[in-house]
Amino acid sequence: GFLPLQGHVVRNWKVRWFVLLQDKLLYYKIEGGKKEPSPKGRILLDGCTITCPCLEYENRPLLIKLKTKTNTDYFLECCSREERDSWALDITGAIHAGHPVQVQELHRMKNSFKLLENISLQNIVERMYDSSTGIKLTRNLDQGNRYKETFTGSALVDWLISNSFAVSRFEAVTLASMLMDENFIRPVGVRSTEATRSSDPSEKFLDDSTALYMFAESSKKNTSSREEVHFNISELSGTIVKQGFLVKQGHKRKNWKVRKFVLRADPAFLHYYDPTKEDNKPVGGFSLRGCLVSALEDNGVPAGVKGNVQGNLFKIITKNDIHYYIQASSKAERVQWIEAIKPLT
């Protein structure tokens, strides 16, 4: 699949197509909408160490860090927490492929719970407040309301693991729930607040990038009303339905570039981002109301499509008759995107 990779000489970010083999991770350049036949590079997994979550870059919270036995660092960015954890588990399994007992232990640890004895919740909170190593507070939107100094559920889980307060996501969620029960943190917004009503204690805190939390002692005057939010911001406040990397044809130059697509509902919008950029602002997007979405046949290049493309194309026509041509990485992924978009049109 597609992942942004940081360069070694020039420390910029390029999107590459990654293929995981038993002993190496190959990455390919995409040129003209098609994967080049020879790999651009390879990461040898023998003796490699993996860090996930990796929080070395504040504005890139979904990183995987690989350090080879020659001490070369590779940073790979994923599109969602679920995708990151899936890649990390598969890469870790490949690193330890010759040691099946370790692989079994890794799978067991995913849902294990060994809370450290005599753990101090007060100590955790003090570390969370630390200006340099603590949890990063950001502004977030929820249902049209804007909140200051918040963090997401998945960000807190990542932080607890990276600071060795927990060894698995299950354990970190349990710790976060304890912090909430003891009124150190509190939910804000619809998703996280509704979850607290669950009868299952394990579901009261959400390991989710759309569930918002804040320190309990933070001012409650941190929200602004729906009417005060600008339209361009309000269209980004919808619930994220699906996100992932897709290849999109440009409108003017007709070249193909990998973009991170985010599908939202209420309001229904599809935005796309340049994953090589440091900011997290969309470079384009459109309302899905009145749109038509359909798959394009793979036998030959359809009219309106330029270049020797890979295939798995689909097209979205907006109500203003603007045509978007998009490539998925597989037929199954194309079907998933079309089925996710159609109900929102």
CSV table of C-alpha atoms in Angstrom, one decimal:
chain,number,residue,atom,x,y,z
A,1,GLY,CA,0.0,0.0,0.0
A,2,PHE,CA,0.9,3.7,-0.2
A,3,LEU,CA,2.9,5.3,2.7
A,4,PRO,CA,4.7,8.6,2.9
A,5,LEU,CA,8.4,8.0,3.6
A,6,GLN,CA,11.0,10.6,4.8
A,7,GLY,CA,14.1,10.9,2.6
A,8,HIS,CA,17.6,10.3,4.0
A,9,VAL,CA,19.5,13.1,2.3
A,10,VAL,CA,16.8,15.7,1.7
A,11,ARG,CA,14.5,15.3,4.8
A,12,ASN,CA,11.4,15.7,2.8
A,13,TRP,CA,8.4,13.3,2.4
A,14,LYS,CA,7.6,11.3,-0.6
A,15,VAL,CA,4.7,8.9,-1.1
A,16,ARG,CA,5.9,5.4,-2.1
A,17,TRP,CA,4.2,2.1,-2.8
A,18,PHE,CA,5.3,-0.4,-0.2
A,19,VAL,CA,5.5,-4.2,-0.6
A,20,LEU,CA,6.3,-6.3,2.5
A,21,LEU,CA,8.2,-9.5,2.0
A,22,GLN,CA,9.4,-12.0,4.5
A,23,ASP,CA,12.9,-10.4,4.9
A,24,LYS,CA,12.6,-7.0,3.4
A,25,LEU,CA,10.3,-4.0,2.8
A,26,LEU,CA,10.4,-2.8,-0.8
A,27,TYR,CA,9.2,0.6,-1.9
A,28,TYR,CA,8.4,1.8,-5.5
A,29,LYS,CA,8.0,5.2,-7.1
A,30,ILE,CA,4.7,6.0,-8.8
A,31,GLU,CA,5.2,7.6,-12.2
A,32,GLY,CA,2.3,8.7,-14.5
A,33,GLY,CA,-0.2,6.8,-12.4
A,34,LYS,CA,1.6,3.5,-12.6
A,35,LYS,CA,4.1,1.7,-10.3
A,36,GLU,CA,7.6,1.6,-11.7
A,37,PRO,CA,8.8,-2.0,-12.3
A,38,SER,CA,12.0,-1.8,-10.2
A,39,PRO,CA,12.0,-0.8,-6.6
A,40,LYS,CA,13.3,2.6,-5.6
A,41,GLY,CA,14.7,1.2,-2.4
A,42,ARG,CA,14.5,-1.6,0.2
A,43,ILE,CA,14.6,-1.9,3.9
A,44,LEU,CA,16.3,-5.1,5.1
A,45,LEU,CA,14.4,-6.4,8.2
A,46,ASP,CA,17.1,-8.7,9.6
A,47,GLY,CA,18.2,-7.1,12.9
A,48,CYS,CA,15.7,-4.2,12.4
A,49,THR,CA,14.0,-2.6,15.4
A,50,ILE,CA,10.5,-1.0,15.2
A,51,THR,CA,9.1,1.8,17.2
A,52,CYS,CA,5.3,2.2,17.2
A,53,PRO,CA,3.8,4.5,18.2
A,54,CYS,CA,6.5,6.9,17.2
A,55,LEU,CA,6.0,10.5,18.5
A,56,GLU,CA,9.2,12.2,17.3
A,57,TYR,CA,7.2,14.5,14.9
A,58,GLU,CA,4.5,16.4,16.6
A,59,ASN,CA,2.5,17.1,13.4
A,60,ARG,CA,2.8,13.5,12.2
A,61,PRO,CA,1.3,11.4,15.0
A,62,LEU,CA,0.8,8.2,12.9
A,63,LEU,CA,4.5,7.3,12.3
A,64,ILE,CA,6.3,3.9,12.3
A,65,LYS,CA,10.1,4.1,12.9
A,66,LEU,CA,12.3,1.4,11.6
A,67,LYS,CA,16.0,1.3,12.6
A,68,THR,CA,18.1,-1.1,10.6
A,69,LYS,CA,21.1,-3.0,12.1
A,70,THR,CA,23.3,-0.4,10.3
A,71,ASN,CA,21.6,2.3,12.3
A,72,THR,CA,19.7,3.8,9.4
A,73,ASP,CA,16.3,5.3,10.4
A,74,TYR,CA,13.2,5.1,8.3
A,75,PHE,CA,10.1,7.0,9.1
A,76,LEU,CA,6.8,5.7,7.5
A,77,GLU,CA,3.5,7.6,8.0
A,78,CYS,CA,0.1,5.9,7.9
A,79,CYS,CA,-3.3,7.3,7.2
A,80,SER,CA,-5.1,6.1,10.4
A,81,ARG,CA,-4.3,4.5,13.7
A,82,GLU,CA,-5.8,1.2,12.5
A,83,GLU,CA,-3.7,1.2,9.3
A,84,ARG,CA,-0.5,2.0,11.3
A,85,ASP,CA,-1.1,-0.8,13.9
A,86,SER,CA,-1.8,-3.3,11.1
A,87,TRP,CA,1.4,-2.4,9.2
A,88,ALA,CA,3.4,-2.4,12.5
A,89,LEU,CA,2.1,-5.9,13.5
A,90,ASP,CA,2.9,-7.3,10.0
A,91,ILE,CA,6.4,-5.8,9.9
A,92,THR,CA,7.1,-7.0,13.4
A,93,GLY,CA,6.0,-10.5,12.4
A,94,ALA,CA,8.4,-10.3,9.4
A,95,ILE,CA,11.3,-9.2,11.5
A,96,HIS,CA,10.7,-12.1,13.9
A,97,ALA,CA,9.7,-14.6,11.1
A,98,GLY,CA,12.4,-17.1,12.2
A,99,HIS,CA,11.1,-17.0,15.8
A,100,PRO,CA,7.5,-18.2,15.8
A,101,VAL,CA,7.2,-18.1,19.6
A,102,GLN,CA,7.9,-14.3,19.5
A,103,VAL,CA,5.3,-13.8,16.8
A,104,GLN,CA,2.7,-15.7,19.0
A,105,GLU,CA,3.7,-13.5,22.0
A,106,LEU,CA,3.2,-10.3,19.9
A,107,HIS,CA,-0.4,-11.4,19.0
A,108,ARG,CA,-1.1,-12.3,22.6
A,109,MET,CA,0.1,-8.9,23.9
A,110,LYS,CA,-2.3,-7.1,21.6
A,111,ASN,CA,-5.1,-7.9,24.1
A,112,SER,CA,-3.1,-8.5,27.2
A,113,PHE,CA,-3.4,-6.5,30.5
A,114,LYS,CA,-0.6,-6.3,32.9
A,115,LEU,CA,-1.0,-3.0,34.7
A,116,LEU,CA,2.1,-1.9,36.5
A,117,GLU,CA,1.9,-2.3,40.3
A,118,ASN,CA,1.7,0.7,42.5
A,119,ILE,CA,1.2,2.9,39.4
A,120,SER,CA,0.6,6.6,40.2
A,121,LEU,CA,-2.2,8.3,38.2
A,122,GLN,CA,-1.0,11.6,39.6
A,123,ASN,CA,2.5,11.0,38.2
A,124,ILE,CA,1.0,10.2,34.8
A,125,VAL,CA,-1.0,13.4,34.8
A,126,GLU,CA,2.1,15.4,35.8
A,127,ARG,CA,4.0,13.9,32.9
A,128,MET,CA,1.1,14.7,30.6
A,129,TYR,CA,1.3,18.3,31.6
A,130,ASP,CA,5.0,18.5,30.8
A,131,SER,CA,5.6,21.3,28.1
A,132,SER,CA,8.2,19.3,26.2
A,133,THR,CA,7.3,15.6,26.6
A,134,GLY,CA,3.7,15.8,27.6
A,135,ILE,CA,0.5,15.2,25.6
A,136,LYS,CA,0.1,17.7,22.8
A,137,LEU,CA,-2.9,19.9,23.1
A,138,THR,CA,-4.7,21.0,19.9
A,139,ARG,CA,-7.8,22.7,18.7
A,140,ASN,CA,-10.4,20.3,17.4
A,141,LEU,CA,-13.9,20.3,15.9
A,142,ASP,CA,-16.9,18.2,16.9
A,143,GLN,CA,-20.4,18.6,15.5
A,144,GLY,CA,-19.7,22.2,14.5
A,145,ASN,CA,-18.3,23.2,17.9
A,146,ARG,CA,-14.6,24.1,18.2
A,147,TYR,CA,-12.7,23.0,21.3
A,148,LYS,CA,-9.3,24.4,22.5
A,149,GLU,CA,-6.6,22.4,24.3
A,150,THR,CA,-7.9,19.0,23.6
A,151,PHE,CA,-6.4,15.6,22.7
A,152,THR,CA,-7.9,12.6,20.9
A,153,GLY,CA,-8.4,9.2,22.5
A,154,SER,CA,-5.9,7.5,20.2
A,155,ALA,CA,-3.3,10.3,20.9
A,156,LEU,CA,-3.5,9.6,24.6
A,157,VAL,CA,-3.2,5.8,24.0
A,158,ASP,CA,-0.1,6.4,21.8
A,159,TRP,CA,1.4,8.7,24.5
A,160,LEU,CA,0.9,6.2,27.3
A,161,ILE,CA,2.6,3.5,25.3
A,162,SER,CA,5.5,5.6,24.1
A,163,ASN,CA,6.2,6.7,27.7
A,164,SER,CA,6.2,3.1,28.9
A,165,PHE,CA,3.1,3.5,31.1
A,166,ALA,CA,1.5,0.7,29.1
A,167,VAL,CA,2.7,-2.1,26.7
A,168,SER,CA,-0.5,-2.6,24.7
A,169,ARG,CA,-3.4,-0.6,23.5
A,170,PHE,CA,-5.8,-2.6,25.7
A,171,GLU,CA,-3.7,-1.7,28.7
A,172,ALA,CA,-3.4,2.0,27.7
A,173,VAL,CA,-7.2,2.2,27.3
A,174,THR,CA,-7.7,0.8,30.7
A,175,LEU,CA,-5.3,3.3,32.2
A,176,ALA,CA,-7.1,6.2,30.3
A,177,SER,CA,-10.4,5.0,31.7
A,178,MET,CA,-8.9,5.1,35.2
A,179,LEU,CA,-7.8,8.7,34.6
A,180,MET,CA,-11.3,9.6,33.5
A,181,ASP,CA,-12.9,7.8,36.4
A,182,GLU,CA,-10.7,9.7,38.8
A,183,ASN,CA,-11.6,13.0,37.1
A,184,PHE,CA,-8.1,13.8,35.8
A,185,ILE,CA,-9.5,14.0,32.3
A,186,ARG,CA,-13.0,14.4,30.9
A,187,PRO,CA,-14.7,13.8,27.6
A,188,VAL,CA,-15.8,16.6,25.3
A,189,GLY,CA,-17.9,16.4,22.2
A,190,VAL,CA,-20.6,13.9,21.2
A,191,ARG,CA,-18.6,10.7,20.6
A,192,SER,CA,-16.6,10.6,23.7
A,193,THR,CA,-19.4,11.8,25.9
A,194,GLU,CA,-21.9,9.2,24.6
A,195,ALA,CA,-19.3,6.4,25.2
A,196,THR,CA,-19.2,7.1,28.9
A,197,ARG,CA,-22.9,5.9,29.1
A,198,SER,CA,-21.8,2.4,28.1
A,199,SER,CA,-22.4,-0.3,30.6
A,200,ASP,CA,-19.2,-2.0,29.6
A,201,PRO,CA,-16.2,-0.4,31.4
A,202,SER,CA,-13.8,-1.2,28.5
A,203,GLU,CA,-15.9,0.9,26.1
A,204,LYS,CA,-16.2,4.1,28.2
A,205,PHE,CA,-12.9,5.5,26.8
A,206,LEU,CA,-12.5,5.4,23.0
A,207,ASP,CA,-9.1,4.7,21.4
A,208,ASP,CA,-10.3,6.8,18.4
A,209,SER,CA,-8.9,9.7,16.5
A,210,THR,CA,-12.3,11.4,16.5
A,211,ALA,CA,-13.1,11.1,20.2
A,212,LEU,CA,-12.0,14.2,22.1
A,213,TYR,CA,-10.8,14.6,25.7
A,214,MET,CA,-9.3,17.4,27.8
A,215,PHE,CA,-7.8,17.9,31.3
A,216,ALA,CA,-10.7,18.1,33.8
A,217,GLU,CA,-9.6,21.3,35.3
A,218,SER,CA,-9.4,23.1,31.9
A,219,SER,CA,-11.8,25.9,31.4
A,220,LYS,CA,-15.3,24.9,30.2
A,221,LYS,CA,-15.4,28.1,28.2
A,222,ASN,CA,-13.4,26.4,25.5
A,223,THR,CA,-16.1,26.1,22.9
A,224,SER,CA,-17.4,28.4,20.2
A,225,SER,CA,-20.9,28.1,18.9
A,226,ARG,CA,-21.8,26.4,15.6
A,227,GLU,CA,-22.8,29.8,14.1
A,228,GLU,CA,-19.3,31.2,14.7
A,229,VAL,CA,-17.6,28.5,12.8
A,230,HIS,CA,-16.7,29.4,9.2
A,231,PHE,CA,-18.2,27.3,6.5
A,232,ASN,CA,-14.8,26.0,5.3
A,233,ILE,CA,-14.2,24.8,8.9
A,234,SER,CA,-17.7,23.4,9.4
A,235,GLU,CA,-17.4,21.2,6.3
A,236,LEU,CA,-14.4,19.5,8.0
A,237,SER,CA,-16.4,18.9,11.2
A,238,GLY,CA,-18.3,15.9,9.9
A,239,THR,CA,-17.8,12.4,11.2
A,240,ILE,CA,-15.0,10.6,9.4
A,241,VAL,CA,-16.4,7.6,7.6
A,242,LYS,CA,-13.4,6.4,5.7
A,243,GLN,CA,-9.8,7.6,4.9
A,244,GLY,CA,-6.9,6.3,2.9
A,245,PHE,CA,-4.4,6.9,0.1
A,246,LEU,CA,-5.6,7.0,-3.5
A,247,VAL,CA,-4.1,8.3,-6.8
A,248,LYS,CA,-5.9,11.3,-8.3
A,249,GLN,CA,-5.7,12.8,-11.8
A,250,GLY,CA,-5.1,16.6,-11.7
A,251,HIS,CA,-7.6,18.9,-13.4
A,252,LYS,CA,-5.2,21.1,-15.3
A,253,ARG,CA,-2.0,19.2,-16.0
A,254,LYS,CA,-3.7,15.8,-16.0
A,255,ASN,CA,-0.9,14.2,-14.0
A,256,TRP,CA,-1.4,11.6,-11.3
A,257,LYS,CA,-0.5,12.2,-7.7
A,258,VAL,CA,-1.1,10.2,-4.5
A,259,ARG,CA,-3.4,12.0,-2.1
A,260,LYS,CA,-4.8,11.2,1.3
A,261,PHE,CA,-8.6,11.1,1.0
A,262,VAL,CA,-10.9,11.7,3.9
A,263,LEU,CA,-14.7,10.9,3.6
A,264,ARG,CA,-17.0,12.7,6.0
A,265,ALA,CA,-20.7,12.6,6.8
A,266,ASP,CA,-23.0,15.2,8.3
A,267,PRO,CA,-22.1,17.2,6.3
A,268,ALA,CA,-21.1,14.9,3.4
A,269,PHE,CA,-17.8,15.9,1.9
A,270,LEU,CA,-14.8,14.3,0.3
A,271,HIS,CA,-11.5,16.2,0.9
A,272,TYR,CA,-8.0,15.3,-0.2
A,273,TYR,CA,-4.7,16.2,1.3
A,274,ASP,CA,-1.0,16.3,0.1
A,275,PRO,CA,0.6,13.8,2.4
A,276,THR,CA,4.1,15.2,1.7
A,277,LYS,CA,3.2,18.6,3.3
A,278,GLU,CA,3.8,19.4,6.9
A,279,ASP,CA,0.4,21.1,7.5
A,280,ASN,CA,-2.8,19.1,7.7
A,281,LYS,CA,-4.9,21.3,5.5
A,282,PRO,CA,-6.9,19.9,2.5
A,283,VAL,CA,-5.7,20.9,-1.0
A,284,GLY,CA,-9.1,20.2,-2.4
A,285,GLY,CA,-12.5,18.8,-1.7
A,286,PHE,CA,-16.2,19.0,-2.6
A,287,SER,CA,-19.7,18.3,-1.3
A,288,LEU,CA,-21.0,14.8,-2.2
A,289,ARG,CA,-24.7,15.9,-2.4
A,290,GLY,CA,-25.9,15.3,-5.9
A,291,CYS,CA,-22.7,13.5,-7.0
A,292,LEU,CA,-22.5,10.4,-9.2
A,293,VAL,CA,-19.9,7.8,-8.5
A,294,SER,CA,-19.1,4.7,-10.6
A,295,ALA,CA,-16.4,2.2,-11.4
A,296,LEU,CA,-14.5,2.4,-14.7
A,297,GLU,CA,-13.6,-0.6,-16.7
A,298,ASP,CA,-10.0,-1.8,-16.6
A,299,ASN,CA,-9.8,-2.9,-20.2
A,300,GLY,CA,-8.3,0.2,-21.9
A,301,VAL,CA,-8.0,3.8,-20.9
A,302,PRO,CA,-11.4,5.5,-20.5
A,303,ALA,CA,-12.1,8.9,-22.2
A,304,GLY,CA,-10.9,11.7,-20.0
A,305,VAL,CA,-8.1,9.7,-18.4
A,306,LYS,CA,-4.5,10.5,-19.4
A,307,GLY,CA,-1.4,8.4,-18.9
A,308,ASN,CA,-0.7,4.7,-18.7
A,309,VAL,CA,-2.6,4.1,-15.5
A,310,GLN,CA,-2.5,1.1,-13.2
A,311,GLY,CA,-6.2,0.4,-13.2
A,312,ASN,CA,-8.9,0.1,-10.5
A,313,LEU,CA,-10.3,3.4,-11.6
A,314,PHE,CA,-13.5,5.1,-10.5
A,315,LYS,CA,-15.1,8.4,-11.3
A,316,ILE,CA,-17.0,11.0,-9.3
A,317,ILE,CA,-19.1,13.6,-11.1
A,318,THR,CA,-20.2,16.5,-8.9
A,319,LYS,CA,-23.5,18.3,-9.3
A,320,ASN,CA,-21.5,21.1,-11.0
A,321,ASP,CA,-20.4,18.6,-13.6
A,322,ILE,CA,-16.7,18.4,-12.4
A,323,HIS,CA,-15.2,15.0,-13.2
A,324,TYR,CA,-12.7,13.4,-10.7
A,325,TYR,CA,-10.7,10.4,-11.8
A,326,ILE,CA,-9.3,8.3,-9.0
A,327,GLN,CA,-7.3,5.1,-8.7
A,328,ALA,CA,-7.6,2.6,-5.9
A,329,SER,CA,-4.8,0.1,-5.1
A,330,SER,CA,-7.1,-2.9,-5.7
A,331,LYS,CA,-10.5,-3.8,-7.0
A,332,ALA,CA,-11.6,-4.6,-3.5
A,333,GLU,CA,-10.6,-1.1,-2.3
A,334,ARG,CA,-12.3,0.5,-5.2
A,335,VAL,CA,-15.6,-1.3,-4.2
A,336,GLN,CA,-15.2,-0.2,-0.6
A,337,TRP,CA,-14.8,3.5,-1.5
A,338,ILE,CA,-17.7,3.4,-3.9
A,339,GLU,CA,-20.0,1.7,-1.4
A,340,ALA,CA,-18.9,4.3,1.3
A,341,ILE,CA,-19.5,7.3,-1.0
A,342,LYS,CA,-22.9,6.3,-2.6
A,343,PRO,CA,-25.1,6.6,0.6
A,344,LEU,CA,-23.8,10.2,1.1
A,345,THR,CA,-24.7,11.5,-2.4
